[in-house]
């Protein structure tokens, strides 16, 4: 699924946890690791990084370290493109005094412009995070089949216990379908039909995929999409949300600065953004 995973390191207090997290991912996906530091290279930082890699038993033969200078966003994105990175791992920031996490300005810019998929960890741990309950955004877009496919593949590799694919009732469809003087029973039937259509849409996608031993639930909801995604993740105690980005469809034009921006401002859980 991935051949090269990258981590941008800033030698913050969370660097050890992030290295532990990416080491686990490197082993799970049998991939190479690229470490990117934008800033001055010093013997002290080199020694600290070397000690951390040794402490966590990282295979240095499969690790490349880039020491770069310049604007962080520009240099990180350039490195990911030139090194053909498949997955960039980043850490979120915790709002002081609250159990909420968000992406800072640099993180937002990286997510918008990254040439590869991005995994955002809200609370990286030295003992590593678990991805046992995963939610995949199944709303109907041209790129959605690939998002679901990669989300399920990721879920199989990390051995998730439960995968929920959350789809949405198109509110305009519900409004148009109930615009007349329909009875409550007719409105209910219209809603059931719309829900069934969304379920069948997802079923047609997953029927063609290797699901392994995954337990998969298909759920349908309505309302403001970012709010519903976050609410569902919190309700199910999810530890990973998978969404997609196909630039050709202007995905971020659709979601920024509303839906996805809202998700990034108060992340409900770890976030995997799948890109082409």
Coordinates of C-alpha atoms in Angstrom, one line a residue:
X1 CA 0.0 0.0 0.0
X2 CA 2.9 2.4 0.8
X3 CA 6.5 2.2 -0.3
X4 CA 7.8 5.3 1.6
X5 CA 6.5 7.0 4.7
X6 CA 7.7 10.4 5.8
X7 CA 7.7 12.2 9.1
X8 CA 8.6 15.9 9.5
X9 CA 10.5 16.2 12.8
X10 CA 10.8 19.4 14.8
X11 CA 12.5 18.1 18.0
X12 CA 9.5 19.0 20.1
X13 CA 8.6 17.0 23.2
X14 CA 6.6 14.7 21.1
X15 CA 9.4 13.6 18.7
X16 CA 9.9 10.3 20.5
X17 CA 6.3 9.3 20.4
X18 CA 6.1 10.3 16.7
X19 CA 9.2 8.2 15.9
X20 CA 7.6 5.2 17.7
X21 CA 4.4 5.7 15.8
X22 CA 6.1 5.8 12.4
X23 CA 8.4 2.8 13.2
X24 CA 5.3 0.7 13.8
X25 CA 3.8 1.9 10.5
X26 CA 7.0 1.1 8.7
X27 CA 7.0 -2.4 10.0
X28 CA 3.2 -2.9 9.3
X29 CA 3.5 -1.7 5.7
X30 CA 7.0 -3.0 5.1
X31 CA 8.2 0.4 3.8
X32 CA 11.1 2.8 3.9
X33 CA 11.2 5.9 6.2
X34 CA 12.1 9.5 5.4
X35 CA 12.7 11.9 8.2
X36 CA 12.6 15.6 7.3
X37 CA 13.9 18.4 9.5
X38 CA 13.6 22.0 8.4
X39 CA 16.0 24.0 10.4
X40 CA 19.7 24.2 11.4
X41 CA 21.6 20.9 11.5
X42 CA 23.7 20.6 14.6
X43 CA 25.8 17.8 16.1
X44 CA 23.6 17.9 19.2
X45 CA 20.4 17.4 17.1
X46 CA 22.1 14.6 15.1
X47 CA 23.1 12.8 18.3
X48 CA 19.6 13.2 19.8
X49 CA 18.0 11.8 16.7
X50 CA 20.5 8.9 16.5
X51 CA 19.8 8.0 20.2
X52 CA 16.0 8.0 19.6
X53 CA 16.4 5.8 16.5
X54 CA 18.6 3.4 18.5
X55 CA 16.3 3.4 21.5
X56 CA 13.4 2.3 19.3
X57 CA 15.3 -0.3 17.3
X58 CA 14.9 1.5 14.0
X59 CA 16.6 -0.1 11.0
X60 CA 18.9 2.7 9.8
X61 CA 19.4 1.0 6.5
X62 CA 15.8 1.8 5.7
X63 CA 15.9 5.3 7.0
X64 CA 16.9 8.5 5.1
X65 CA 17.2 11.8 7.0
X66 CA 16.9 15.1 5.2
X67 CA 18.2 18.3 6.9
X68 CA 16.8 21.2 5.0
X69 CA 16.7 25.0 5.4
X70 CA 13.9 27.3 4.2
X71 CA 10.2 27.7 4.7
X72 CA 8.9 24.6 6.4
X73 CA 5.8 24.0 4.3
X74 CA 7.6 24.5 1.0
X75 CA 10.6 22.3 1.9
X76 CA 8.4 19.5 3.4
X77 CA 6.2 19.4 0.3
X78 CA 9.2 19.5 -2.0
X79 CA 10.9 16.7 -0.2
X80 CA 7.7 14.5 -0.3
X81 CA 7.4 15.1 -4.0
X82 CA 11.1 14.5 -4.9
X83 CA 11.4 11.4 -2.7
X84 CA 8.1 10.0 -4.0
X85 CA 6.6 9.7 -0.5
X86 CA 3.2 7.8 -0.3
X87 CA 2.2 8.8 3.3
X88 CA 3.2 11.8 5.3
X89 CA 2.7 11.5 9.1
X90 CA 2.0 14.7 11.1
X91 CA 1.0 15.5 14.7
X92 CA -2.0 17.6 15.6
X93 CA -2.0 20.3 18.3
X94 CA -4.0 20.1 21.5
X95 CA -6.1 23.2 22.5
X96 CA -5.0 24.3 25.9
X97 CA -7.3 23.1 28.6
X98 CA -9.6 21.2 26.2
X99 CA -9.8 17.6 25.0
X100 CA -9.8 18.9 21.4
X101 CA -7.1 18.9 18.8
X102 CA -6.6 21.0 15.7
X103 CA -4.1 21.5 12.9
X104 CA -2.1 24.7 13.0
X105 CA -1.4 26.9 10.0
X106 CA 1.5 24.9 8.8
X107 CA -0.4 21.7 9.1
X108 CA -3.4 23.0 7.2
X109 CA -1.1 24.2 4.3
X110 CA 0.6 20.8 4.2
X111 CA -2.7 19.0 4.0
X112 CA -4.1 21.2 1.3
X113 CA -1.0 20.9 -0.9
X114 CA 0.6 17.6 0.0
X115 CA 1.3 15.3 -3.1
X116 CA 0.7 12.2 -1.0
X117 CA -1.7 10.9 1.6
X118 CA -1.5 12.5 5.1
X119 CA -2.0 10.7 8.5
X120 CA -2.6 13.2 11.3
X121 CA -2.1 11.7 14.8
X122 CA -3.9 13.7 17.6
X123 CA -2.0 12.2 20.5
X124 CA 1.0 10.1 19.4
X125 CA 2.2 7.6 21.9
X126 CA 5.5 5.9 22.6
X127 CA 3.6 2.6 23.0
X128 CA 1.9 3.6 19.7
X129 CA -1.8 4.4 18.9
X130 CA -4.3 1.7 18.0
X131 CA -6.6 1.9 15.0
X132 CA -9.2 -0.6 16.2
X133 CA -12.3 1.4 15.3
X134 CA -12.1 3.1 11.9
X135 CA -14.7 5.4 10.2
X136 CA -14.5 5.9 6.4
X137 CA -16.3 8.8 4.6
X138 CA -18.5 7.1 2.0
X139 CA -20.3 10.2 0.6
X140 CA -20.8 9.9 -3.1
X141 CA -17.9 11.4 -5.0
X142 CA -16.0 10.1 -8.0
X143 CA -13.0 9.4 -5.8
X144 CA -15.0 7.6 -3.1
X145 CA -14.4 4.1 -4.4
X146 CA -10.7 4.5 -4.0
X147 CA -11.1 6.1 -0.6
X148 CA -13.1 3.1 0.6
X149 CA -10.6 0.7 -1.0
X150 CA -7.6 2.3 0.6
X151 CA -9.4 2.7 3.9
X152 CA -10.3 -1.0 4.0
X153 CA -6.7 -2.0 3.0
X154 CA -5.4 0.2 5.8
X155 CA -7.9 -1.4 8.2
X156 CA -6.8 -4.9 7.2
X157 CA -3.1 -4.2 7.7
X158 CA -3.6 -2.6 11.2
X159 CA -6.1 -5.3 12.1
X160 CA -9.1 -3.0 12.9
X161 CA -11.9 -4.6 15.0
X162 CA -14.6 -2.6 13.3
X163 CA -14.9 -0.4 10.2
X164 CA -17.9 1.9 9.7
X165 CA -18.6 3.5 6.3
X166 CA -20.6 6.6 6.9
X167 CA -22.7 7.9 4.0
X168 CA -25.0 10.9 3.8
X169 CA -28.6 11.4 2.7
X170 CA -28.5 14.2 0.2
X171 CA -30.7 16.8 1.9
X172 CA -31.7 18.4 -1.4
X173 CA -33.0 15.0 -2.5
X174 CA -34.9 14.6 0.7
X175 CA -36.4 18.1 0.4
X176 CA -37.4 17.6 -3.3
X177 CA -38.8 14.1 -2.5
X178 CA -41.0 15.5 0.2
X179 CA -41.8 19.0 -1.3
X180 CA -45.4 18.2 -2.0
X181 CA -48.3 17.6 0.4
X182 CA -47.1 14.1 1.2
X183 CA -48.3 12.4 4.3
X184 CA -46.0 11.5 7.1
X185 CA -46.0 7.9 5.9
X186 CA -45.0 9.0 2.4
X187 CA -42.2 11.2 3.7
X188 CA -41.0 8.2 5.8
X189 CA -41.0 6.0 2.8
X190 CA -39.1 8.6 0.8
X191 CA -36.5 8.8 3.5
X192 CA -36.1 5.0 3.7
X193 CA -35.7 4.8 -0.1
X194 CA -32.9 7.5 0.0
X195 CA -31.2 5.7 2.8
X196 CA -31.4 2.4 1.0
X197 CA -29.9 4.0 -2.1
X198 CA -26.9 5.2 -0.1
X199 CA -26.4 1.8 1.4
X200 CA -26.5 0.1 -2.0
X201 CA -24.0 2.6 -3.3
X202 CA -21.5 1.5 -0.7
X203 CA -22.4 -2.2 -1.0
X204 CA -21.6 -2.1 -4.7
X205 CA -18.1 -0.7 -4.0
X206 CA -17.2 -3.1 -1.2
X207 CA -18.6 -6.2 -3.0
X208 CA -15.7 -5.9 -5.4
X209 CA -13.0 -5.6 -2.7
X210 CA -11.0 -8.0 -0.6
X211 CA -12.4 -7.3 2.9
X212 CA -10.4 -10.0 4.6
X213 CA -11.9 -10.7 8.1
X214 CA -13.0 -7.1 8.6
X215 CA -16.3 -6.4 10.3
X216 CA -17.9 -3.6 8.3
X217 CA -21.0 -1.5 9.1
X218 CA -22.6 0.9 6.7
X219 CA -24.3 3.9 8.3
X220 CA -26.3 6.7 6.7
X221 CA -26.9 10.1 8.2
X222 CA -28.0 13.6 7.3
X223 CA -27.2 17.1 8.4
X224 CA -24.1 19.2 8.2
X225 CA -21.5 16.8 7.0
X226 CA -18.4 17.7 9.1
X227 CA -20.5 17.8 12.2
X228 CA -22.1 14.4 11.5
X229 CA -18.7 12.9 10.8
X230 CA -17.2 14.3 14.0
X231 CA -20.3 13.3 16.0
X232 CA -20.3 9.7 14.6
X233 CA -16.6 9.4 15.4
X234 CA -17.2 10.5 19.0
X235 CA -20.3 8.4 19.4
X236 CA -18.5 5.2 18.2
X237 CA -15.2 6.1 20.0
X238 CA -13.4 5.9 16.7
X239 CA -9.6 6.3 16.6
X240 CA -9.2 6.9 12.9
X241 CA -11.3 8.8 10.3
X242 CA -10.6 8.3 6.6
X243 CA -11.5 10.9 4.1
X244 CA -10.4 11.5 0.5
X245 CA -9.0 14.3 -1.7
X246 CA -9.1 14.2 -5.5
X247 CA -7.8 17.6 -6.7
X248 CA -9.4 17.1 -10.1
X249 CA -12.8 17.2 -8.4
X250 CA -11.8 20.3 -6.3
X251 CA -12.4 18.3 -3.1
X252 CA -10.9 21.0 -0.9
X253 CA -12.9 23.6 -2.8
X254 CA -16.0 21.6 -1.7
X255 CA -14.9 21.2 1.9
X256 CA -12.6 24.2 2.7
X257 CA -13.1 26.4 4.5
X258 CA -16.2 24.8 5.9
X259 CA -16.5 21.0 6.4
X260 CA -12.9 19.9 6.4
X261 CA -11.6 23.1 8.0
X262 CA -14.0 22.4 10.8
X263 CA -12.7 18.9 11.2
X264 CA -9.1 20.2 11.3
X265 CA -10.1 22.8 13.9
X266 CA -11.5 20.2 16.3
X267 CA -10.3 16.8 15.2
X268 CA -12.5 14.1 16.6
X269 CA -9.8 11.4 16.3
X270 CA -6.8 10.6 14.1
X271 CA -7.3 11.5 10.5
X272 CA -6.1 9.8 7.3
X273 CA -6.6 11.9 4.2
X274 CA -6.3 9.7 1.1
X275 CA -4.9 11.4 -2.0
X276 CA -4.3 10.2 -5.5

